[in-house]
Short mmCIF file of C-alpha atoms in Angstrom, two decimals:
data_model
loop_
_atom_site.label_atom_id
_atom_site.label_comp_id
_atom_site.label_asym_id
_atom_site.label_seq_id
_atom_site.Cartn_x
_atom_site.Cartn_y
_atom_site.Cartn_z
CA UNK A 293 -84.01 84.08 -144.03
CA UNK A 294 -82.61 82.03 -141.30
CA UNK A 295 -79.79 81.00 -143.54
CA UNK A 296 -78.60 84.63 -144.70
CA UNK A 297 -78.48 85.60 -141.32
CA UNK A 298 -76.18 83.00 -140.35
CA UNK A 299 -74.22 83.60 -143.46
CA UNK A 300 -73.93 87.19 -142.50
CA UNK A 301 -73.03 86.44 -138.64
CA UNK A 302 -70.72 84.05 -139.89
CA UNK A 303 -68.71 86.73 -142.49
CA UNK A 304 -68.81 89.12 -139.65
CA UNK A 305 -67.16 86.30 -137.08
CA UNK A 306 -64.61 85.12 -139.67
CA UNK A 307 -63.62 89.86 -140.54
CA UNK A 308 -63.28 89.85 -136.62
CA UNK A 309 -60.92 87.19 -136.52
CA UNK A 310 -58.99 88.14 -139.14
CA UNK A 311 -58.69 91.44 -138.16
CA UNK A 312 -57.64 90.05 -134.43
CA UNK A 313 -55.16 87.73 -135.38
CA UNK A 314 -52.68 89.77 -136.30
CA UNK A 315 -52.59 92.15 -133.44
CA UNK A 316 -52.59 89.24 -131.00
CA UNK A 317 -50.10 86.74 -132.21
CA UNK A 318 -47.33 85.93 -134.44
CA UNK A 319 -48.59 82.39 -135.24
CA UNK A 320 -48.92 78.68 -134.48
CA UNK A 321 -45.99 76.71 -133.12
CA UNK A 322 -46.49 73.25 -135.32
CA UNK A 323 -45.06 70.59 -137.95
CA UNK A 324 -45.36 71.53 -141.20
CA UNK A 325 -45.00 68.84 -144.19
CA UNK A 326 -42.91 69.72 -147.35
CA UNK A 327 -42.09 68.04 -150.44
CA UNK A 328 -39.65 68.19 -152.48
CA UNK A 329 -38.94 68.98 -155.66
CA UNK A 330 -35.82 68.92 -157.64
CA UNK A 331 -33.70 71.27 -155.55
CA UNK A 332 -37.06 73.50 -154.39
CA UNK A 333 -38.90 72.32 -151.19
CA UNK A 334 -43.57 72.93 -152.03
CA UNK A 335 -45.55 73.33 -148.72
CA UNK A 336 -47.47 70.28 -149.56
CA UNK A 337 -51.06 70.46 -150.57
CA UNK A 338 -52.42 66.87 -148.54
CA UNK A 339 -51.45 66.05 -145.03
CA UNK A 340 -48.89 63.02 -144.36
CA UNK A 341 -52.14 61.01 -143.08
CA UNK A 342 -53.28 60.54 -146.83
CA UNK A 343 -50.00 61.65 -148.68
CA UNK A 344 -48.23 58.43 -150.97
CA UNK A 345 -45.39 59.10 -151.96
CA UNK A 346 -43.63 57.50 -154.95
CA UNK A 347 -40.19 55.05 -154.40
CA UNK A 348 -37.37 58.11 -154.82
CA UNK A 349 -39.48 60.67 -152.86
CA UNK A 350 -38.16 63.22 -150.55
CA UNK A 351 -40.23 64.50 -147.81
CA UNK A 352 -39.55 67.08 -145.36
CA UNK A 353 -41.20 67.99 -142.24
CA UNK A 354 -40.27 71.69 -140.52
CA UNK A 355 -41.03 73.02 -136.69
CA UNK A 356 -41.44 76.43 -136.08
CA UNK A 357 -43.64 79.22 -135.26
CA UNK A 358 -45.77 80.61 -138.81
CA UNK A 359 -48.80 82.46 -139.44
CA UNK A 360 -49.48 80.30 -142.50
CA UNK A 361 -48.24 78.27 -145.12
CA UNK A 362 -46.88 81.32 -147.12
CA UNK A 363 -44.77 82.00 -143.94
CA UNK A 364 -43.66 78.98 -143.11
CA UNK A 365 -40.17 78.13 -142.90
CA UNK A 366 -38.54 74.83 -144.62
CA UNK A 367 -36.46 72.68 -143.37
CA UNK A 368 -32.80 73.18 -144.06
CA UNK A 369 -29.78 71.67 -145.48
CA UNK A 370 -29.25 69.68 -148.37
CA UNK A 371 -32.20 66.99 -149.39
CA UNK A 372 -30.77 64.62 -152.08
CA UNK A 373 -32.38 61.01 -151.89
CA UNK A 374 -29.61 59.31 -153.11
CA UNK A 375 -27.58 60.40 -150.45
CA UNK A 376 -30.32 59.83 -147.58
CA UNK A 377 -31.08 56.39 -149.14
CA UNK A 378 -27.79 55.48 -149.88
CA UNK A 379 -27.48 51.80 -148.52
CA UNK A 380 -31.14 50.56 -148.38
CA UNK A 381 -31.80 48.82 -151.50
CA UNK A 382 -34.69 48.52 -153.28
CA UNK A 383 -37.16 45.66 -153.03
CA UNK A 384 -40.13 43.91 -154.57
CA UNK A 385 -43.54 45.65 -152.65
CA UNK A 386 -41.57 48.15 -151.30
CA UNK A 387 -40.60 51.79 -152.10
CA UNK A 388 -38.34 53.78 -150.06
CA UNK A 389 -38.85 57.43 -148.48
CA UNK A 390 -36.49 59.86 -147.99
CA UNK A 391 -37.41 62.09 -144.86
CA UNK A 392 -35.87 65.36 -144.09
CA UNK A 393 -36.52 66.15 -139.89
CA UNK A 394 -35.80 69.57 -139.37
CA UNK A 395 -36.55 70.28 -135.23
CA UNK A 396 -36.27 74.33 -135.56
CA UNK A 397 -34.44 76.43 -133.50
CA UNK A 398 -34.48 77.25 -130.05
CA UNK A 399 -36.52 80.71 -130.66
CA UNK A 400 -39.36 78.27 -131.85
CA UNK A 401 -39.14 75.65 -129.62
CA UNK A 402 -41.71 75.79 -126.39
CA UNK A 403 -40.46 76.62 -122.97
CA UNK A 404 -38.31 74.62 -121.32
CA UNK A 405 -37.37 72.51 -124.30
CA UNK A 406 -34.17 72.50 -126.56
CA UNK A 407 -34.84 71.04 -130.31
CA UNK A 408 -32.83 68.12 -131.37
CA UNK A 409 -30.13 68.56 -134.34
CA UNK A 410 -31.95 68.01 -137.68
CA UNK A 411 -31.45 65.13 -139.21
CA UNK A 412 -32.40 62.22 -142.37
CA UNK A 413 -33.85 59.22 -142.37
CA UNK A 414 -34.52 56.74 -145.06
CA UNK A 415 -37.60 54.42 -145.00
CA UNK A 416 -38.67 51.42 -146.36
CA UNK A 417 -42.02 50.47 -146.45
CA UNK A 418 -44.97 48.79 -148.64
CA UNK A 419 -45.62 50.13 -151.80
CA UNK A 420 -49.05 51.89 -151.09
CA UNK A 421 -47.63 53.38 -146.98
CA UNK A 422 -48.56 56.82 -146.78
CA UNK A 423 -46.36 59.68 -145.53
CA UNK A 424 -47.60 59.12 -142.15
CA UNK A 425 -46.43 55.07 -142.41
CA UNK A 426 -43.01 56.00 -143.43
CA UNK A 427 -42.46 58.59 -140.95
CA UNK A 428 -43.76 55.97 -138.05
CA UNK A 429 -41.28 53.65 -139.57
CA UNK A 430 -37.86 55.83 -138.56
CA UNK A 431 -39.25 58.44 -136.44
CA UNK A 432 -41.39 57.38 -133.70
CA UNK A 433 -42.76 58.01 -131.07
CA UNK A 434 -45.17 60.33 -133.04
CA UNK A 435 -47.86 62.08 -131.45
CA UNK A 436 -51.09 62.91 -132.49
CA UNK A 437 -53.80 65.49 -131.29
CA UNK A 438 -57.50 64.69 -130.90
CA UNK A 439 -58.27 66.34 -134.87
CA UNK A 440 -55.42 64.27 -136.35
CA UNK A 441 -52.72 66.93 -136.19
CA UNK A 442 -48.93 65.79 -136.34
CA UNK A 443 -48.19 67.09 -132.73
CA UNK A 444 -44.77 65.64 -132.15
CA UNK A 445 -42.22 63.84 -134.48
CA UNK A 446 -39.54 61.42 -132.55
CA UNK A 447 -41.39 62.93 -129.23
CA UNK A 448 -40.52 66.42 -130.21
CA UNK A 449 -42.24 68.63 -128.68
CA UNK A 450 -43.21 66.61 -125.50
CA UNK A 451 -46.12 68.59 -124.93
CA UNK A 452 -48.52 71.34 -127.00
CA UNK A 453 -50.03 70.85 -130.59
CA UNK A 454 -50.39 73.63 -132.66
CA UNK A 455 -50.93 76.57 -130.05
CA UNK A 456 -51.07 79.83 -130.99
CA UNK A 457 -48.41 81.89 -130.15
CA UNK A 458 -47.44 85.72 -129.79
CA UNK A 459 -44.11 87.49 -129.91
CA UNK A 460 -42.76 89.02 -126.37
CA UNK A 461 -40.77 91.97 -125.64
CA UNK A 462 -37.49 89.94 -126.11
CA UNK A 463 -39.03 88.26 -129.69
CA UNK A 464 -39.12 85.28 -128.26
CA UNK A 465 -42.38 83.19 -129.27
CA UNK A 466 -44.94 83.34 -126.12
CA UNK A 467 -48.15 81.44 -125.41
CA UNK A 468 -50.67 83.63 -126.57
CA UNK A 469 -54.44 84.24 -126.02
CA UNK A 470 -55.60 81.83 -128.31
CA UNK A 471 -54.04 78.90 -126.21
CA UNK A 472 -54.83 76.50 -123.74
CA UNK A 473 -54.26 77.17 -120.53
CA UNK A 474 -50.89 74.42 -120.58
CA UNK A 475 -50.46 75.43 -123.73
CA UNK A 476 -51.41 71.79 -125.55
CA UNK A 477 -53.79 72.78 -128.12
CA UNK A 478 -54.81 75.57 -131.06
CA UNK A 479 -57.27 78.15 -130.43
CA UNK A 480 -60.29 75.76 -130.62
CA UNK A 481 -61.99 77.39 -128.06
CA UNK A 482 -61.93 81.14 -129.74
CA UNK A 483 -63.42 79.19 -132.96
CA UNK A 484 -66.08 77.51 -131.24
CA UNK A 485 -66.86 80.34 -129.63
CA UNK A 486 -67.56 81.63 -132.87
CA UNK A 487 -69.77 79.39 -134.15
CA UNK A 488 -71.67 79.42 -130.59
CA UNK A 489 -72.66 83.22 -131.58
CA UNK A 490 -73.34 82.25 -135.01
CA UNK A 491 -75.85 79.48 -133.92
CA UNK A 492 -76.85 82.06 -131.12
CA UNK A 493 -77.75 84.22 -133.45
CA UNK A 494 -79.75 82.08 -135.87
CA UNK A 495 -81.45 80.83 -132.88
CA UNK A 496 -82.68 84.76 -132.00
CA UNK A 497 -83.81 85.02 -135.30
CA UNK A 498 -86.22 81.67 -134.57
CA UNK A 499 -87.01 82.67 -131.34
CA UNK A 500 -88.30 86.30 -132.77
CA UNK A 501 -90.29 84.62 -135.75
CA UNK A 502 -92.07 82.23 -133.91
CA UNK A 503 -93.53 85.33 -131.37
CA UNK A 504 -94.23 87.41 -133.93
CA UNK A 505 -96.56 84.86 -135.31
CA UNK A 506 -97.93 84.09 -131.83
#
């Protein structure tokens, strides 16, 4: 009983959300992680944390304001390893990395900041690195937020991870409800809000059981 209540408080949270979201914000202002194949770039499936790419791999990492990862925009310009790589030879143990750094535009970028130009980098690094190894290698600093999201590539942005963001009068991207109050975090505390009044709500139902019985 307890446990289809819960389900049901929880389907109800998650509609309400959904049906907020929209009216309240564009998006989220983060990284997102491509890969590329042949001459297409694929929102990639695994984050750069567990992500190994093979020797020859091009990589591409995007920031800019997106509702999801059908929305998201790629990173731009040509992506051709060779060229990237051209000039670091290959080696025994290693594999090398080519990474595509694309820093948006200033629409996306957060107040008071101006992104760098995009730009390549070619890394060289053990055999078994992950994504997040070879971008460390050419790229740092990196920044990281407290769930393990890529907050800040080459210390780009120097501040916020992943708010949420909504579109002002002038279509300019805005801090938007979902935020922290300096901006340096996603709407955590809307979604643990919601699972408060799920638990809340399970809790009634125990609470109204156990004096019925009484």
């Amino acid at each position: 009983m307890i446990r289809r209540v819960a389900a049901v408080l929880g389907a109800a949270l998650l509609t309400a959300l959904l049906a907020w979201s929209p009216a309240q914000a564009a998006g989220y202002r983060y990284w997102s992680f491509w890969e590329r194949t042949g001459d297409r770039w694929t929102y990639a499936t695994q984050g750069p944390s567990t992500a190994r790419p093979d020797d020859g791999s091009v990589q591409g990492f995007r920031f800019s304001v997106s509702a999801d990862s059908a929305d998201a925009a790629r990173p731009r310009g040509t992506a051709v390893f060779t060229a990237i790589c051209a000039g670091v030879p290959e080696r025994d143990g290693a594999k090398r990395v080519a990474l595509v750094l694309d820093f948006g535009t200033a629409a996306d970028a957060p107040s008071g900041e101006s992104p760098p130009a995009r730009r390549t980098a070619c890394a060289r690094v053990p055999s078994d690195a992950t994504t997040a190894e070879a971008l460390a290698a050419v790229a740092k600093p990196l920044r990281y937020g407290s769930d393990a999201l890529l907050c800040a590539i080459a210390g780009y942005p120097e501040r916020g991870c992943g708010e949420q963001v909504s579109t002002t009068t002038g279509g300019r991207p805005a801090p938007g409800p979902g935020a922290d109050d300096d901006g340096a975090g996603p709407s955590v505390g809307l979604l643990a809000g919601g699972g408060a009044v799920v638990l809340l709500g399970a809790a009634a139902v125990v609470r109204a059981r156990r004096r019925g019985r009484e």
